[in-house]
PDB file of C-alpha atoms in Angstrom:
ATOM      1  CA  UNK K1417     -13.199   7.523 -27.227  1.00  0.00           C
ATOM      2  CA  UNK K1418     -10.417   8.412 -24.810  1.00  0.00           C
ATOM      3  CA  UNK K1419      -7.228   6.396 -24.656  1.00  0.00           C
ATOM      4  CA  UNK K1420      -6.649   4.153 -21.649  1.00  0.00           C
ATOM      5  CA  UNK K1421      -4.350   5.645 -18.983  1.00  0.00           C
ATOM      6  CA  UNK K1422      -1.581   3.803 -17.135  1.00  0.00           C
ATOM      7  CA  UNK K1423       0.461   4.593 -14.038  1.00  0.00           C
ATOM      8  CA  UNK K1424       3.768   3.347 -12.640  1.00  0.00           C
ATOM      9  CA  UNK K1425       3.424   2.792  -8.901  1.00  0.00           C
ATOM     10  CA  UNK K1426       5.889   1.644  -6.252  1.00  0.00           C
ATOM     11  CA  UNK K1427       8.963   2.643  -4.348  1.00  0.00           C
ATOM     12  CA  UNK K1428      11.114   1.297  -1.554  1.00  0.00           C
ATOM     13  CA  UNK K1429       9.329  -1.177   0.707  1.00  0.00           C
ATOM     14  CA  UNK K1430       9.994  -2.243   4.295  1.00  0.00           C
ATOM     15  CA  UNK K1431       9.305  -5.916   3.632  1.00  0.00           C
ATOM     16  CA  UNK K1432      10.017  -8.384   0.865  1.00  0.00           C
ATOM     17  CA  UNK K1433       6.293  -9.048   0.420  1.00  0.00           C
ATOM     18  CA  UNK K1434       6.026  -5.424  -0.798  1.00  0.00           C
ATOM     19  CA  UNK K1435       3.078  -4.633   1.465  1.00  0.00           C
ATOM     20  CA  UNK K1436       4.528  -1.761   3.511  1.00  0.00           C
ATOM     21  CA  UNK K1437       6.445   1.281   2.273  1.00  0.00           C
ATOM     22  CA  UNK K1438       9.779   1.798   4.055  1.00  0.00           C
ATOM     23  CA  UNK K1439       9.912   4.213   6.973  1.00  0.00           C
ATOM     24  CA  UNK K1440      10.453   7.749   5.756  1.00  0.00           C
ATOM     25  CA  UNK K1441       9.438   6.849   2.186  1.00  0.00           C
ATOM     26  CA  UNK K1442       6.191   7.408   0.311  1.00  0.00           C
ATOM     27  CA  UNK K1443       4.365   5.385  -2.304  1.00  0.00           C
ATOM     28  CA  UNK K1444       5.352   6.853  -5.664  1.00  0.00           C
ATOM     29  CA  UNK K1445       2.877   7.241  -8.521  1.00  0.00           C
ATOM     30  CA  UNK K1446       3.913   8.370 -12.010  1.00  0.00           C
ATOM     31  CA  UNK K1447       1.612   9.093 -14.914  1.00  0.00           C
ATOM     32  CA  UNK K1448      -0.798   9.095 -16.572  1.00  0.00           C
ATOM     33  CA  UNK K1449       0.877   7.478 -19.568  1.00  0.00           C
ATOM     34  CA  UNK K1450      -0.119   5.513 -22.615  1.00  0.00           C
ATOM     35  CA  UNK K1451       0.637   1.790 -22.340  1.00  0.00           C
ATOM     36  CA  UNK K1452       3.892   2.168 -24.288  1.00  0.00           C
ATOM     37  CA  UNK K1453       4.993   5.219 -22.283  1.00  0.00           C
ATOM     38  CA  UNK K1454       4.250   3.418 -18.984  1.00  0.00           C
ATOM     39  CA  UNK K1455       6.304   0.380 -20.017  1.00  0.00           C
ATOM     40  CA  UNK K1456       9.194   2.625 -21.100  1.00  0.00           C
ATOM     41  CA  UNK K1457       9.101   4.561 -17.831  1.00  0.00           C
ATOM     42  CA  UNK K1458       8.874   1.318 -15.825  1.00  0.00           C
ATOM     43  CA  UNK K1459      11.964  -0.070 -17.646  1.00  0.00           C
ATOM     44  CA  UNK K1460      13.865   3.143 -16.934  1.00  0.00           C
ATOM     45  CA  UNK K1461      13.007   3.414 -13.234  1.00  0.00           C
ATOM     46  CA  UNK K1462      13.515  -0.294 -12.502  1.00  0.00           C
ATOM     47  CA  UNK K1463      16.851  -0.129 -14.316  1.00  0.00           C
ATOM     48  CA  UNK K1464      17.970   2.678 -11.999  1.00  0.00           C
ATOM     49  CA  UNK K1465      16.897   0.760  -8.863  1.00  0.00           C
ATOM     50  CA  UNK K1466      17.925  -2.774  -9.843  1.00  0.00           C
ATOM     51  CA  UNK K1467      20.553  -2.978  -7.068  1.00  0.00           C
ATOM     52  CA  UNK K1468      17.987  -2.546  -4.282  1.00  0.00           C
ATOM     53  CA  UNK K1469      15.891  -5.688  -3.729  1.00  0.00           C
ATOM     54  CA  UNK K1470      13.437  -3.708  -1.591  1.00  0.00           C
ATOM     55  CA  UNK K1471      12.374  -1.462  -4.484  1.00  0.00           C
ATOM     56  CA  UNK K1472       9.482  -2.505  -6.673  1.00  0.00           C
ATOM     57  CA  UNK K1473       7.415  -0.757  -9.333  1.00  0.00           C
ATOM     58  CA  UNK K1474       4.368  -2.027 -11.203  1.00  0.00           C
ATOM     59  CA  UNK K1475       2.314  -0.725 -14.116  1.00  0.00           C
ATOM     60  CA  UNK K1476      -1.397  -0.375 -13.405  1.00  0.00           C
ATOM     61  CA  UNK K1477      -4.234   0.688 -15.648  1.00  0.00           C
ATOM     62  CA  UNK K1478      -6.362   3.572 -14.437  1.00  0.00           C
ATOM     63  CA  UNK K1479      -9.376   1.324 -13.784  1.00  0.00           C
ATOM     64  CA  UNK K1480      -7.220  -1.069 -11.728  1.00  0.00           C
ATOM     65  CA  UNK K1481      -6.263   1.697  -9.317  1.00  0.00           C
ATOM     66  CA  UNK K1482      -9.791   1.955  -7.957  1.00  0.00           C
ATOM     67  CA  UNK K1483      -9.545  -1.554  -6.560  1.00  0.00           C
ATOM     68  CA  UNK K1484      -6.070  -0.954  -5.139  1.00  0.00           C
ATOM     69  CA  UNK K1485      -6.990   1.753  -2.696  1.00  0.00           C
ATOM     70  CA  UNK K1486      -7.594  -0.255   0.461  1.00  0.00           C
ATOM     71  CA  UNK K1487      -5.398   0.097   3.529  1.00  0.00           C
ATOM     72  CA  UNK K1488      -5.107  -1.867   6.758  1.00  0.00           C
ATOM     73  CA  UNK K1489      -4.767   0.625   9.597  1.00  0.00           C
ATOM     74  CA  UNK K1490      -4.345   0.250  13.345  1.00  0.00           C
ATOM     75  CA  UNK K1491      -1.964  -0.920  15.999  1.00  0.00           C
ATOM     76  CA  UNK K1492      -1.742  -0.862  19.755  1.00  0.00           C
ATOM     77  CA  UNK K1493      -4.066   1.650  21.397  1.00  0.00           C
ATOM     78  CA  UNK K1494      -3.896   3.384  24.782  1.00  0.00           C
ATOM     79  CA  UNK K1495      -7.231   1.915  25.896  1.00  0.00           C
ATOM     80  CA  UNK K1496     -10.173  -0.082  24.616  1.00  0.00           C
ATOM     81  CA  UNK K1497     -11.916   3.037  23.264  1.00  0.00           C
ATOM     82  CA  UNK K1498      -9.429   2.852  20.351  1.00  0.00           C
ATOM     83  CA  UNK K1499      -9.176   6.626  19.921  1.00  0.00           C
ATOM     84  CA  UNK K1500      -5.504   7.138  20.788  1.00  0.00           C
ATOM     85  CA  UNK K1501      -2.444   5.085  19.856  1.00  0.00           C
ATOM     86  CA  UNK K1502      -0.469   3.832  22.881  1.00  0.00           C
ATOM     87  CA  UNK K1503       2.431   5.939  24.121  1.00  0.00           C
ATOM     88  CA  UNK K1504       5.600   5.219  22.179  1.00  0.00           C
ATOM     89  CA  UNK K1505       3.669   3.521  19.347  1.00  0.00           C
ATOM     90  CA  UNK K1506       2.781   4.735  15.863  1.00  0.00           C
ATOM     91  CA  UNK K1507      -0.307   4.211  13.757  1.00  0.00           C
ATOM     92  CA  UNK K1508       0.462   1.297  11.444  1.00  0.00           C
ATOM     93  CA  UNK K1509      -0.590   1.672   7.808  1.00  0.00           C
ATOM     94  CA  UNK K1510      -0.273  -1.179   5.295  1.00  0.00           C
ATOM     95  CA  UNK K1511      -1.146  -1.015   1.619  1.00  0.00           C
ATOM     96  CA  UNK K1512      -2.463  -0.040  -0.782  1.00  0.00           C
ATOM     97  CA  UNK K1513      -4.120  -3.347  -1.529  1.00  0.00           C
ATOM     98  CA  UNK K1514      -6.859  -4.655  -3.747  1.00  0.00           C
ATOM     99  CA  UNK K1515     -10.001  -5.362  -1.708  1.00  0.00           C
ATOM    100  CA  UNK K1516      -9.404  -9.101  -1.257  1.00  0.00           C
ATOM    101  CA  UNK K1517      -5.693  -8.598  -0.526  1.00  0.00           C
ATOM    102  CA  UNK K1518      -6.592  -6.082   2.194  1.00  0.00           C
ATOM    103  CA  UNK K1519      -9.013  -8.541   3.760  1.00  0.00           C
ATOM    104  CA  UNK K1520      -6.431 -11.339   3.659  1.00  0.00           C
ATOM    105  CA  UNK K1521      -3.737  -9.087   5.152  1.00  0.00           C
ATOM    106  CA  UNK K1522      -6.172  -7.901   7.866  1.00  0.00           C
ATOM    107  CA  UNK K1523      -6.957 -11.504   8.794  1.00  0.00           C
ATOM    108  CA  UNK K1524      -3.255 -12.292   9.075  1.00  0.00           C
ATOM    109  CA  UNK K1525      -2.302  -9.297  11.189  1.00  0.00           C
ATOM    110  CA  UNK K1526      -5.303  -9.573  13.513  1.00  0.00           C
ATOM    111  CA  UNK K1527      -4.569 -13.242  14.115  1.00  0.00           C
ATOM    112  CA  UNK K1528      -1.123 -12.214  15.407  1.00  0.00           C
ATOM    113  CA  UNK K1529      -2.634  -9.890  18.029  1.00  0.00           C
ATOM    114  CA  UNK K1530      -5.756 -11.864  18.940  1.00  0.00           C
ATOM    115  CA  UNK K1531      -4.679 -12.118  22.593  1.00  0.00           C
ATOM    116  CA  UNK K1532      -4.333  -8.340  23.003  1.00  0.00           C
ATOM    117  CA  UNK K1533      -7.460  -6.374  23.823  1.00  0.00           C
ATOM    118  CA  UNK K1534      -5.600  -3.143  23.010  1.00  0.00           C
ATOM    119  CA  UNK K1535      -4.750  -3.991  19.404  1.00  0.00           C
ATOM    120  CA  UNK K1536      -7.167  -3.123  16.640  1.00  0.00           C
ATOM    121  CA  UNK K1537      -6.909  -3.024  12.847  1.00  0.00           C
ATOM    122  CA  UNK K1538      -9.457  -1.768  10.340  1.00  0.00           C
ATOM    123  CA  UNK K1539      -9.691  -1.674   6.551  1.00  0.00           C
ATOM    124  CA  UNK K1540      -9.920   1.817   5.095  1.00  0.00           C
ATOM    125  CA  UNK K1541     -10.597   3.072   1.566  1.00  0.00           C
ATOM    126  CA  UNK K1542      -8.398   6.117   2.180  1.00  0.00           C
ATOM    127  CA  UNK K1543      -4.742   6.418   3.082  1.00  0.00           C
ATOM    128  CA  UNK K1544      -4.812   7.984   6.581  1.00  0.00           C
ATOM    129  CA  UNK K1545      -1.376   9.531   5.979  1.00  0.00           C
ATOM    130  CA  UNK K1546      -3.003  11.944   3.593  1.00  0.00           C
TER     131      UNK K1546
END
């Protein structure tokens, strides 16, 4: 029987809810580790970043990562065909989330743009940034 694998995931976020990675940063993923190795790595990396309140790392088991691969993607589009982002705008990507968290976040962000026929957000299983 193979030993359970763990990962340390996180980085610098753009918001204090830790839903969006900071501009110019990427979501970091370290591992696989054993449970003890993951905890030791987490202690080390959080100790080095303790002075930045926008940095957060969590330990996740391998099987928990499957559920945390949902993204909310969209923004303001050039027209109602929703093929091209509006001039001067960027594709917005939020996550990764667990499935229910992604749905809750999608509901929140779409309620903020309900009066705009050019805004659209979708839930994706893949990070569109590659």
